[in-house]
Coordinates of C-alpha atoms and ligand atoms in Angstrom, one line a residue:
X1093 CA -59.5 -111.1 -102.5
X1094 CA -63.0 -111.0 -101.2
X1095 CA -64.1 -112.9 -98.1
X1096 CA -66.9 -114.9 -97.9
X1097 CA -67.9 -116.5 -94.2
X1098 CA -70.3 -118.9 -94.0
X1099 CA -71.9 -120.2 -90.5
X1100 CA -73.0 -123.9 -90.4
X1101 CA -71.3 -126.3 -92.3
X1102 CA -74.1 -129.2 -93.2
X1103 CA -76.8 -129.0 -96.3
X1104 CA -77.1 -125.5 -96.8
X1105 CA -74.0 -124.3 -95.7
X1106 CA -72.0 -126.3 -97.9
X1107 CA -73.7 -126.1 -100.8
X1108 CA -73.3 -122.2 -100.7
X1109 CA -70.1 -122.4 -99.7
X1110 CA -69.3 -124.8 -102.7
X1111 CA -71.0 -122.7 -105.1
X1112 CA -69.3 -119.4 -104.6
X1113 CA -66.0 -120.8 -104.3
X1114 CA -66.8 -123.1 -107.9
X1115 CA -67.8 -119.3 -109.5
X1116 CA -64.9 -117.3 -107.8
X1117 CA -61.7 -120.0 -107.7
X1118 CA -59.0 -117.6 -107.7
X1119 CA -61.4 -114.0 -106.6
X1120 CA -62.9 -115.3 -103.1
X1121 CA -61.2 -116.7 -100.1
X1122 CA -64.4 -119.2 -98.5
X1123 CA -64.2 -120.2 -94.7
X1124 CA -66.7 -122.5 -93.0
X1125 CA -67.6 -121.8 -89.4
X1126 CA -69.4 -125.5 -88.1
X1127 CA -69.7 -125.7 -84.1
X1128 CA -69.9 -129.5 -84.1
X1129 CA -67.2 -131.8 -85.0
X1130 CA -69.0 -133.1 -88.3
X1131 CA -69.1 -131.0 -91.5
X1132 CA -71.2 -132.1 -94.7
X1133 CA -73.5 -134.4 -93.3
X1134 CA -76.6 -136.4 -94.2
X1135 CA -79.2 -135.7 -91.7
X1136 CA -81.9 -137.3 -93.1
X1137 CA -79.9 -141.4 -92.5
X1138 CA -79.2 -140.3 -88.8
X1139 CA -82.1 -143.2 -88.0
X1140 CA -80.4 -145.8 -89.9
X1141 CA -77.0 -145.1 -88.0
X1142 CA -78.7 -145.2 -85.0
X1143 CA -80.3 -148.7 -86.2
X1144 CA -77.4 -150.0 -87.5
X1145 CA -78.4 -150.2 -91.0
X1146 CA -75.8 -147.8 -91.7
X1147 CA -72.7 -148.8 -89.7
X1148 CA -70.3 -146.1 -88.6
X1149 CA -71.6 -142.4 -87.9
X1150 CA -68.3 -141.4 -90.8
X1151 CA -70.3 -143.1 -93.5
X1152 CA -72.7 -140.3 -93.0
X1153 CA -70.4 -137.4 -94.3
X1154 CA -70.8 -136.6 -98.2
X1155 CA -67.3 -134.8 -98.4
X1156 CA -64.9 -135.2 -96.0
X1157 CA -63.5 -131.8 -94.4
X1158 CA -60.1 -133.1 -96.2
X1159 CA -61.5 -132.8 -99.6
X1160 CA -63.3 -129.8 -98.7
X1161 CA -59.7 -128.1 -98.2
X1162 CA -58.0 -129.6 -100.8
X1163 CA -60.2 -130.4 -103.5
X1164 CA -63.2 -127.6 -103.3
X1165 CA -60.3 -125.2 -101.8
X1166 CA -62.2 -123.7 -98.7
X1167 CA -61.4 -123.5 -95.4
X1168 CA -63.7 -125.1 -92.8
X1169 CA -63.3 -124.8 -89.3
X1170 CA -64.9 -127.8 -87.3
X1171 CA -65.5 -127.1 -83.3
X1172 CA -65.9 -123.5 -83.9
X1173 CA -69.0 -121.1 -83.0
X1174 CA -69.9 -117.9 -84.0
X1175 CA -70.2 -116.1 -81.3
X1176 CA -70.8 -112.7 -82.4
X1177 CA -71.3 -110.7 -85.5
X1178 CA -70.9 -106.8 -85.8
X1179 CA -71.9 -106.1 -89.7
X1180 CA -70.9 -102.6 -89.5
X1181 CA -67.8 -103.2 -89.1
X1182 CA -67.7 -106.4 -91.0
X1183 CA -66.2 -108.3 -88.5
X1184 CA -67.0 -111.6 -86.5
X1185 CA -66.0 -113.8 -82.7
X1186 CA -65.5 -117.2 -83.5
X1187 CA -64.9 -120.0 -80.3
X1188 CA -62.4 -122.1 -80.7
X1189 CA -64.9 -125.0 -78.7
X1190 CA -62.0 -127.3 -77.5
X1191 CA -59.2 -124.4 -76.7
X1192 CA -61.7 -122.1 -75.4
X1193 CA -60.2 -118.9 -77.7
X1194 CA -62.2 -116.4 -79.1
X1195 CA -60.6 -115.2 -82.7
X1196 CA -61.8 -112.4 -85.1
X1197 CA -62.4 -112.4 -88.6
X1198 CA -63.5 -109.9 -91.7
X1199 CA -65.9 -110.8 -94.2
X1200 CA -67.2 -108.8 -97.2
X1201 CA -70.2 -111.9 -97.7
X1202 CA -71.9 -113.4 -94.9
X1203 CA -74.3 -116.5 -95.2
X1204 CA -76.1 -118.2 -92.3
X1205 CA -76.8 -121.7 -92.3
X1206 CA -77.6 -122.3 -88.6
X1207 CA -80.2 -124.1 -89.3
X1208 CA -82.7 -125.5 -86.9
X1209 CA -83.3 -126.6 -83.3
X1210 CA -85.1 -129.2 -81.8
X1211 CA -88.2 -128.4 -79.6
X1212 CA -88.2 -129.5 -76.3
X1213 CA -91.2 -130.3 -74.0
X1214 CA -90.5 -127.5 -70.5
X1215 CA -91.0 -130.4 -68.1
X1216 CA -89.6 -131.4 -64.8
X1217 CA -87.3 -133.8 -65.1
X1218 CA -86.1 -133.0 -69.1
X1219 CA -82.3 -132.3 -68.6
X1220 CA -81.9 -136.0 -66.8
X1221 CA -79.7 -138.5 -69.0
X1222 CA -81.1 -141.1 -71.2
X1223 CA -83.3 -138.4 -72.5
X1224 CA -82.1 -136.9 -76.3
X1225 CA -83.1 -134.9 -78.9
X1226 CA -82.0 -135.9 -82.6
X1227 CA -80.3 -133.3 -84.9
X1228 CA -76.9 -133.7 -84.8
X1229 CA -74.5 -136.5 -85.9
X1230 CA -73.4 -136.2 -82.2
X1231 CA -77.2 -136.0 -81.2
X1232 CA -77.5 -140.0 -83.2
X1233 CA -74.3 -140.8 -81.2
X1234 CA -75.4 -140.2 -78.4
X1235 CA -78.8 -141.5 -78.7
X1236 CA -77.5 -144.9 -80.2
X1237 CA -74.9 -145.5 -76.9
X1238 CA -78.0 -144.4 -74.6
X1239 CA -81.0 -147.3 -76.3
X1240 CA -77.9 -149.6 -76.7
X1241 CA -78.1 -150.0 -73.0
X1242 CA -82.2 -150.0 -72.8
X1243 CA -84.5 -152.4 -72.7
X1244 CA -87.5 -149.7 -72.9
X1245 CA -87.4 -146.7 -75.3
X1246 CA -90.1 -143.9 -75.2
X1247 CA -90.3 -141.0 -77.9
X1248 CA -92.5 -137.9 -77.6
X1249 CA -93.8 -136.9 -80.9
X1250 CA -95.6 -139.3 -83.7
X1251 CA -94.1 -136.8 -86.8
X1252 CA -92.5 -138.4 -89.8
X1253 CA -88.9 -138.6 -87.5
X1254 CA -90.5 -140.1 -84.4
X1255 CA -91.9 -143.2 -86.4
X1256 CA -88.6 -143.2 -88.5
X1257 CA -87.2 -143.8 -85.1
X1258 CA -89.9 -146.4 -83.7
X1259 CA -88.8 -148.3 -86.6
X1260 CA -84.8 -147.7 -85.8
X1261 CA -85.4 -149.0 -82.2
X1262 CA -86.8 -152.0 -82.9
X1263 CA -84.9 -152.7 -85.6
X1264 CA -82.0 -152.6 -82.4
X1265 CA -84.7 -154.8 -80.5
X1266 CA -86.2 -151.9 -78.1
X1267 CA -89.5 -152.2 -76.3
X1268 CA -91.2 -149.2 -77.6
X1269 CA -93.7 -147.0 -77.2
X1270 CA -94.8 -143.9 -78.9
X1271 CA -96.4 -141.3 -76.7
X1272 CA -98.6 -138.5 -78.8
X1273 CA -100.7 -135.2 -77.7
X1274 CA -102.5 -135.3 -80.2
X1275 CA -105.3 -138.1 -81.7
X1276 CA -103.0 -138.7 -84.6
X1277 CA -99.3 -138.9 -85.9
X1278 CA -98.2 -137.5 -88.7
X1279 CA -100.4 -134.4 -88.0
X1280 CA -100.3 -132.9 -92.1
X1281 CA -101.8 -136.1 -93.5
X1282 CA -105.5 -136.7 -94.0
X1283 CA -106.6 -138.6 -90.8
X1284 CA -107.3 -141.6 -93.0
X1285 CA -103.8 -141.9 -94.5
X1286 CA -102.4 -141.4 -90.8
X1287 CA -104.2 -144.1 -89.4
X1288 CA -103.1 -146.9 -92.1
X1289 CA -99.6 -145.9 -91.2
X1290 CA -100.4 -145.9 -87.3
X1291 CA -101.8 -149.8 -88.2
X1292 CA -98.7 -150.6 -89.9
X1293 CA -96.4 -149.0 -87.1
X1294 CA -98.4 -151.1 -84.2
X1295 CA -98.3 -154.4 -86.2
X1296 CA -95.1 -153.9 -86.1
X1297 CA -95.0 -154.3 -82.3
X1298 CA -94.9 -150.9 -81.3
X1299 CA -97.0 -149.3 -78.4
X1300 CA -99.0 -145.8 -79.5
X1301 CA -100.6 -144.1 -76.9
X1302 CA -102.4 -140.8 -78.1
X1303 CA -104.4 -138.3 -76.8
X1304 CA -101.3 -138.0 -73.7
X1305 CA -99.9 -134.9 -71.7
X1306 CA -96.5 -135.7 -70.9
X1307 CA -96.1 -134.2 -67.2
X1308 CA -92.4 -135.3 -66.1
X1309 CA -89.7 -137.4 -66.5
X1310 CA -88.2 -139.5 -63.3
X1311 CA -85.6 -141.9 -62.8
X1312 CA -81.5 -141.1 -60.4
X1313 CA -78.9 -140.4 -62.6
X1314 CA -80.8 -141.7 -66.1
X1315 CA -84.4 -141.6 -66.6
X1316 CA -86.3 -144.6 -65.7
X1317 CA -89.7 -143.6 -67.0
X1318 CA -92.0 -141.3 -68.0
X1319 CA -94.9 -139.8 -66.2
X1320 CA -98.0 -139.1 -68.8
X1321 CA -101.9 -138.4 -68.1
X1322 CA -102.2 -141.6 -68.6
X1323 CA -99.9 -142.8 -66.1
X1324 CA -96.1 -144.0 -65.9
X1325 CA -94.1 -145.2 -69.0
X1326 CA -90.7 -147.4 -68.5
X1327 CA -88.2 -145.5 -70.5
X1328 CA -84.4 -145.8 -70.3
X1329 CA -84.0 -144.0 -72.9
X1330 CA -86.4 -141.0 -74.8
X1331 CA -86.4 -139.7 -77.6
X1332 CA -88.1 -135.8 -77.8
X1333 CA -89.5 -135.6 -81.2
X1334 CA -91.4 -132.6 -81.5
X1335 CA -90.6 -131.1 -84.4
X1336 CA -87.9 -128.0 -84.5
X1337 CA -87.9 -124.4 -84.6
X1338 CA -85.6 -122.2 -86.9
X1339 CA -82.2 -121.5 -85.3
X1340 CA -82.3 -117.3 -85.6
X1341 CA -80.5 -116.0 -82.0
X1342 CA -77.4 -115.3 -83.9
X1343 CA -78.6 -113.6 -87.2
X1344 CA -81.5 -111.5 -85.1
X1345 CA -78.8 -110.3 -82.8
X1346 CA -77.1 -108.3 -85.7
X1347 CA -80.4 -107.3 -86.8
X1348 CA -81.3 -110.0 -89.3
X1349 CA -85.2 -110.1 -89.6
X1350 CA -87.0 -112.6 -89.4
X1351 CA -90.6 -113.0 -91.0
X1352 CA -94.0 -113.7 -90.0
X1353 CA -93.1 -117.9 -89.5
X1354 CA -90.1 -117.4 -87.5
X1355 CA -87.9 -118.0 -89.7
X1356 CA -85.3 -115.3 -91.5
X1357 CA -87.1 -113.6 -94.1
X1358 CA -85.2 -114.2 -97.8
X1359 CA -85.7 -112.7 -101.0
X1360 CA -85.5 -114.6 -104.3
X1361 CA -82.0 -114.6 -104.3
X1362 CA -81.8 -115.7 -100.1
X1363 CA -80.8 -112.0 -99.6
X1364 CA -81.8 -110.6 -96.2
X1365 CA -82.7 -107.7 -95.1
X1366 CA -78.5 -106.7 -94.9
X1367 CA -76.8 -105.9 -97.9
X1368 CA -74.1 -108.7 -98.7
X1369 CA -75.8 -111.1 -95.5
X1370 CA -77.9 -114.1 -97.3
X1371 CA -79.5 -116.9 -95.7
X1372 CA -80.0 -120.5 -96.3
X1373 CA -81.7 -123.9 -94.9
X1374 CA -83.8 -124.9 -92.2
X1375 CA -83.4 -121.1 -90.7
X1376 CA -84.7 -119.3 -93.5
X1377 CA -88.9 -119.4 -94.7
X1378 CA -88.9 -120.7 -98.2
X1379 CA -92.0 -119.0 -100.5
X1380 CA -94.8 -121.6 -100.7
X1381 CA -96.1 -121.6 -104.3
X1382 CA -99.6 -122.8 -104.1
X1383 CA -100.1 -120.5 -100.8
X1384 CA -98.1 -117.9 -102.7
X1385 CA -96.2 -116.6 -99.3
X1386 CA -93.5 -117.3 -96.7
X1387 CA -93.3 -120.9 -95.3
X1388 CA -91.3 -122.9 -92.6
X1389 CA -91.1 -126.6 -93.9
X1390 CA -87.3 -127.5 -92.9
X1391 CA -85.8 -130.4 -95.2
X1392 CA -82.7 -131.3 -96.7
X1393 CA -84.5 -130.7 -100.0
X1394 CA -84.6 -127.2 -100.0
X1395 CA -81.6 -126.9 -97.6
X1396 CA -79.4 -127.9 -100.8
X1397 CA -81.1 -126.0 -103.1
X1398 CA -81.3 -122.7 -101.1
X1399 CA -77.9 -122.9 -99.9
X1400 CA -76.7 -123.1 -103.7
X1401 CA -78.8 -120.3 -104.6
X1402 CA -77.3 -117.9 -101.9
X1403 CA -73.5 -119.3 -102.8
X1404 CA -74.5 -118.6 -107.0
X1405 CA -75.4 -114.9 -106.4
X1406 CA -72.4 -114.0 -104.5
X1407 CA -70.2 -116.1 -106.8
X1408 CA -71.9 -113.2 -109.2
X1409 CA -75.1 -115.3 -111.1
X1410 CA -78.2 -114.1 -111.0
X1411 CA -80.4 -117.1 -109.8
X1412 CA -83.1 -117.8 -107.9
X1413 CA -84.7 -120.0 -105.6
X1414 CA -88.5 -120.1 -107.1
X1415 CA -89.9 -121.9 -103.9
X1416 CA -91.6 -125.1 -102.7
X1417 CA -94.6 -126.9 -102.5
X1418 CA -93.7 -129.1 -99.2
X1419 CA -93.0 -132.6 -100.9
X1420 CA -91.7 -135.0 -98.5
X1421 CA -91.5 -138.7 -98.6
X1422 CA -90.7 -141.1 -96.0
X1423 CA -90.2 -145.2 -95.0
X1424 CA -92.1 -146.2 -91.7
X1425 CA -91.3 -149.7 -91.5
X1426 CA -92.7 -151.2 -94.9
X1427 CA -94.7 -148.5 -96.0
X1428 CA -93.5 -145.4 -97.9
X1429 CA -95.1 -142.2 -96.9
X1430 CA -95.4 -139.2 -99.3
X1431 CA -97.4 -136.1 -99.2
X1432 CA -96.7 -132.8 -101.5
X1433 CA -98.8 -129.6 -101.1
X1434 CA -101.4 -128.8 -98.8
X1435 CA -103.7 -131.2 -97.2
X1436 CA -107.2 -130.8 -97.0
X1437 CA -107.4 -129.1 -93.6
X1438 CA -104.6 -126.4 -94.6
X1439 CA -106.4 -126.0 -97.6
X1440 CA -109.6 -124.5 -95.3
X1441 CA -107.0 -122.7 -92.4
X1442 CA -106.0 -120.8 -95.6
X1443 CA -109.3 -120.0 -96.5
X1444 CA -109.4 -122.1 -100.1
X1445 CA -112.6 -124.2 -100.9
X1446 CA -111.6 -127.5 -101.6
X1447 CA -112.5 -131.6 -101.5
X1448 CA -110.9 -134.5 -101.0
X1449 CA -110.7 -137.9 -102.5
X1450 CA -109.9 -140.9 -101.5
X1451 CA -108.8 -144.3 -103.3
X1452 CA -107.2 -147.4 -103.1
X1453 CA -105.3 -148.9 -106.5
X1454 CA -102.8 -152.1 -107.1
X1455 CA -99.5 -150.6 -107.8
X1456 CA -98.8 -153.4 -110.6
X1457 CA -101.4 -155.0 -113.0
X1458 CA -103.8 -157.4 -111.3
X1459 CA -102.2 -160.5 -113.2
X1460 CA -98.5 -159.7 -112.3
X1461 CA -97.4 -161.4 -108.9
X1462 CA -96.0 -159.2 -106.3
X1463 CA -98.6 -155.6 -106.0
X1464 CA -100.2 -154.3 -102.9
X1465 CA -102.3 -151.8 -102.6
X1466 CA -101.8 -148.1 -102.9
X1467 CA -103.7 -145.4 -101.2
X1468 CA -103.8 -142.5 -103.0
X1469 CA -105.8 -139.3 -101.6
X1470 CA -106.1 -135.9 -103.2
X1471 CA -107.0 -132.3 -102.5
X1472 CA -108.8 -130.6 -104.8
X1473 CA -109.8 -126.6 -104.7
X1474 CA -113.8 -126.4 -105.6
X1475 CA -114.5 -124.6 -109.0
X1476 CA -110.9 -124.3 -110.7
X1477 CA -110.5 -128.1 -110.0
X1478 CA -106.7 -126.9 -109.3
X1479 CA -104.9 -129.9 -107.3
X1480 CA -103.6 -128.4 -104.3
X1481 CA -102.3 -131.6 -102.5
X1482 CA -101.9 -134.9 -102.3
X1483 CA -100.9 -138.0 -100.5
X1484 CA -100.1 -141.1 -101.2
X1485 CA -99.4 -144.7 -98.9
X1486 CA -98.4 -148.4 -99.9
X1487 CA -95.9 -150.9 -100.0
X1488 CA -94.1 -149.6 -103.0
X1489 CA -94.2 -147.2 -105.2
X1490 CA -95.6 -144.4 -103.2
X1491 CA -92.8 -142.7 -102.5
X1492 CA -91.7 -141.8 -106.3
X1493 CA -95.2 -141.4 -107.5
X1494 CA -95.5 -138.5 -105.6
X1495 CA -93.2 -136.7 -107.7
X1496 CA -95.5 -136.7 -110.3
X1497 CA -97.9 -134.7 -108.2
X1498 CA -95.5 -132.4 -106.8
X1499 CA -94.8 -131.8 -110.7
X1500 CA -98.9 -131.5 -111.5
X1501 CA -98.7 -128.6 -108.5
X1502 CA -95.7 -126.5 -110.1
X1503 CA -97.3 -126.2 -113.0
X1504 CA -101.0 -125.4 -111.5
X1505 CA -102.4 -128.3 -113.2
X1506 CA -105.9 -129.2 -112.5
X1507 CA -107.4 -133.0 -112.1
X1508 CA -108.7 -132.7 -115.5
X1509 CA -104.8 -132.2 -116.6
X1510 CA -103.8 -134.6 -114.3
X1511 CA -106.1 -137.7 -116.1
X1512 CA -104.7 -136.5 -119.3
X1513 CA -101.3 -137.4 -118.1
X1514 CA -99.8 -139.4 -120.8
X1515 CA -97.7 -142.2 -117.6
X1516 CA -96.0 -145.2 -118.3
X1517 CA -97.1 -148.7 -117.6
X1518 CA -95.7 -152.2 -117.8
X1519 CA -97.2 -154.9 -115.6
X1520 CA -94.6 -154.8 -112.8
X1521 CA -94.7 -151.7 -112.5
X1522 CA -98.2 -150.1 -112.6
X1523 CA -101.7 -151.0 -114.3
X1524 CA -102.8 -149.8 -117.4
X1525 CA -104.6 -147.1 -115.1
X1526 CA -102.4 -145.9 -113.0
X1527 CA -103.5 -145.5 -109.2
X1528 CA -102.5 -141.3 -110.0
X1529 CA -104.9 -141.4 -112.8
X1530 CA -108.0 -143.4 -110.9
X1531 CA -107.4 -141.2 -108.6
X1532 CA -107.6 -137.8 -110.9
X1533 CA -110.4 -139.3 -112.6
X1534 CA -112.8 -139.6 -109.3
X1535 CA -111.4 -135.6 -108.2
X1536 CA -112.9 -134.5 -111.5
X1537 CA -116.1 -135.8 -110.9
X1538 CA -116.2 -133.8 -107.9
Ligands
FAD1844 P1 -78.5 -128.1 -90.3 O1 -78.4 -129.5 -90.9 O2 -79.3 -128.0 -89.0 O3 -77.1 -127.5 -90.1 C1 -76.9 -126.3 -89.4 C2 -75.5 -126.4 -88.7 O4 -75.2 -125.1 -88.3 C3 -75.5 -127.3 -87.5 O5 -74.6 -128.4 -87.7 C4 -75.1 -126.4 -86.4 O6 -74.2 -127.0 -85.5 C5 -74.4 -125.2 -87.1 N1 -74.4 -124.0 -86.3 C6 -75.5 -123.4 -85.7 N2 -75.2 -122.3 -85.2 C7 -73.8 -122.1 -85.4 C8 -72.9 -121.1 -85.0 N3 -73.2 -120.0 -84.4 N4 -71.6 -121.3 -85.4 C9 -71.2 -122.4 -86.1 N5 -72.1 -123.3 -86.5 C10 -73.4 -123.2 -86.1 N6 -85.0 -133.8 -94.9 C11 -85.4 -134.4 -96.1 O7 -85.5 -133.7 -97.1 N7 -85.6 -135.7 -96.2 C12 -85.4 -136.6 -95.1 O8 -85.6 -137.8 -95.2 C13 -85.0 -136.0 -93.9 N8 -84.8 -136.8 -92.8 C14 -84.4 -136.2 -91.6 C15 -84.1 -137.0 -90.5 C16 -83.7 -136.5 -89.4 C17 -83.4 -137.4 -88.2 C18 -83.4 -135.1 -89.3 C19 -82.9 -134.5 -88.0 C20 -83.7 -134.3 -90.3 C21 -84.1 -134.8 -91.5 N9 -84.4 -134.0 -92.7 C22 -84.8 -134.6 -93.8 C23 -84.2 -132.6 -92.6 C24 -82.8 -132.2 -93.1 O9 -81.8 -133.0 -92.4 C25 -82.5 -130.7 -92.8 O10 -83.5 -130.0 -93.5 C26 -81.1 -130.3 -93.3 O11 -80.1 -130.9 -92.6 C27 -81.0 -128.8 -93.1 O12 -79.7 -128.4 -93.4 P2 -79.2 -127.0 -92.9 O13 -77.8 -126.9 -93.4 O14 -80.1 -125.9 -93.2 O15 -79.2 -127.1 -91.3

């Protein structure tokens, strides 16, 4: 029997796990190594736990560790760490968290999953409580029980998760305020896009302050507020929402490399650089098609897929994970937030010469009650008139459309392709031009 050990036991992890075991039922014996006390679970609905849209922090598991035994016939260790891997000898430490023993184990296959971890800020004051990062299922539990007892709620960080949140704590009735180094949130959209979704977020009663150094947190035993450049902040509770760094300590101890983002580096079959030792998830760089080269965008997207990849090829397939184009969509309050590709300003860091455009299109027929507007904004590279991003903002409808674009990118389409599209329309649901092909349409005229 061969032995396959997988570390982390959410998106990726599972999914390769899952995959070899589907391929090698009766040929590999598959053990899941997960140091918190939730296997399986969807990340990306931690906000509406913590807001109460989703009511008990068990709804977020996909398969229970139960099922995972019994039906998908693995082993999965919840509370355990590893602590220590020595490839030569194919051997690894795993802590038993709550009985404090350390046990050893062979494997023939290794996967990480460890995923990623969240960035903190390295100011005085950071370790006091009432001040959370968000991750883990644990991470939401804790930071639901902390702004439960808060009348004020400060988060550092105005990405796509920081406004998800803004939305969760009022949605719990929280004085907020959203504190940002930077002139705008959500730093990879076209400024213009960013600041209809910064209207929407302060109509909807919540305090932005950009442009801020955070210097230190103060409060006894919980943090009472926060002290900015632009003076003191009541906070009984903050969120640190910085973005997160790939999880590597472990793999790079054994001599796992990692590439030039941070991130382990994967071939197209999540291999490392060590024979039988793949990778998966937010700690692995994923190959960016339209920059053609390594990448660190962390999402659940390619957590699934990459993990499934890895858990194929040692089940014995020969697949491959073909890469991504950095499509992610989002709800801030009533808006839905999409992007795929590069914007216009990583366009030029990576040297390409491109435009953008900008437009603004119903998202049903003019006649038909109900539309609202839909901001649609494309990058386009000079001369080839190749899309290479786009973006796209409204009430509905946004988030789906932007599919169609990711789509246009994987198959290098240009904006001339893109107006030739043949889309659907029926009054509810689009006008006769669609705001994708108004959009195209203006790109191509340069
Ligand atoms: P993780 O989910 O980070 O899991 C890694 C696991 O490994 C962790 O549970 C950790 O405890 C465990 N681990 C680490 N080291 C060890 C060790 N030594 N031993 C044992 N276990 C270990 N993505 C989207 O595509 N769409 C979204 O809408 C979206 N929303 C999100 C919202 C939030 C609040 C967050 C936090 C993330 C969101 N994401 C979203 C991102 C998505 O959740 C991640 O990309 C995905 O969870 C990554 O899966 P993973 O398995 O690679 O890593």
């Amino acid at each position: 029997m061969e032995r396959l050990i997988v570390i982390g036991g959410v998106a990726a992890g599972l999914s390769a796990a899952s995959a070899a075991k589907k391929l090698k039922k009766d040929s590999m014996d598959v053990t899941v190594f997960e140091k918190t006390g939730y296997v399986s679970y969807g990340a990306c609905s931690e906000p509406y736990y913590i807001s109460g849209i989703v009511p008990n922090p068990d709804d977020l598991i996909e398969v229970t560790p139960e099922d995972l035994e019994k039906k998908r016939k693995m082993h999965v260790f919840r509370r355990h760490e590893v602590v220590k891997v020595e490839y030569d000898k194919g051997m690894l430490d795993v802590l038993d968290i709550d009985r404090g023993v350390v046990s050893t184990h062979p494997f023939d296959y290794l996967v990480i999953t460890t995923g990623a971890i969240a960035k903190r800020l390295g100011v005085k004051g950071e370790g006091m409580n009432g001040i959370c990062t968000l991750r883990t299922v644990e991470d939401a539990t804790k930071i639901k029980a902390s702004a439960s007892s808060a009348e004020q709620v400060a988060i550092c960080g105005g990405g796509y998760i920081g406004l998800e949140m803004a939305e969760a704590f009022r949605h719990m009735g929280k004085e907020v305020t959203v504190l940002k180094k930077t002139a705008q949130m959500l730093m990879n959209f076209d400024p213009k896009m960013s600041s209809i979704v910064e209207e929407e977020v302060r109509s909807k009663g919540v305090k932005i302050i950009t442009g801020v150094d955070i210097l230190s947190f103060e409060g006894d035993n919980r943090v009472q507020q926060v002290i900015t450049s632009e003076g003191a902040i009541p906070a009984q509770t903050v969120l640190i929402s910085k973005g997160a760094v790939p999880n590597t300590s472990l793999a790079l101890s054994f001599g796992v490399k990692t590439g030039k983002t941070g991130a382990i580096e994967v071939d197209l079959h999540q291999k490392t650089n060590l024979d039988r030792v793949y990778a998966a998830g937010d700690c692995a760089e994923a190959h960016h098609l339209i920059l053609d080269g390594p990448a660190y965008i962390p999402l659940g997207t390619t957590a699934n897929k990459t993990g499934r990849v890895a858990g194929e090829n040692i089940g014995g397939l020969d697949t491959g994970f073909w890469g991504i184009v950095g499509t992610g969509v989002s709800k801030i309050f009533d808006l839905e937030v999409a992007r795929t590709g590069l914007s216009l300003d990583e366009a030029q860091k990576n040297g390409l010469d491109a435009y953008a455009t900008t437009i603004t299109h119903g998202s049903r027929s003019g006649h038909y009650p109900g539309g609202s507007p839909l901001y649609v904004h494309l990058v386009t590279q000079s001369g080839t008139r190749k899309l290479l991003g786009a973006q796209i903002v409204g009430r509905e409808g946004a988030a789906l459309r932007i599919n169609t674009l990711a789509a246009a990118l994987h198959a290098g389409m240009s904006v001339d392709d893109l107006y030739h599209l043949d889309m659907g329309y029926a009054p509810p649901f689009a006008p006769v031009w669609d705001a994708v092909l108004i959009a195209a349409n203006k790109a191509r005229k340069g």
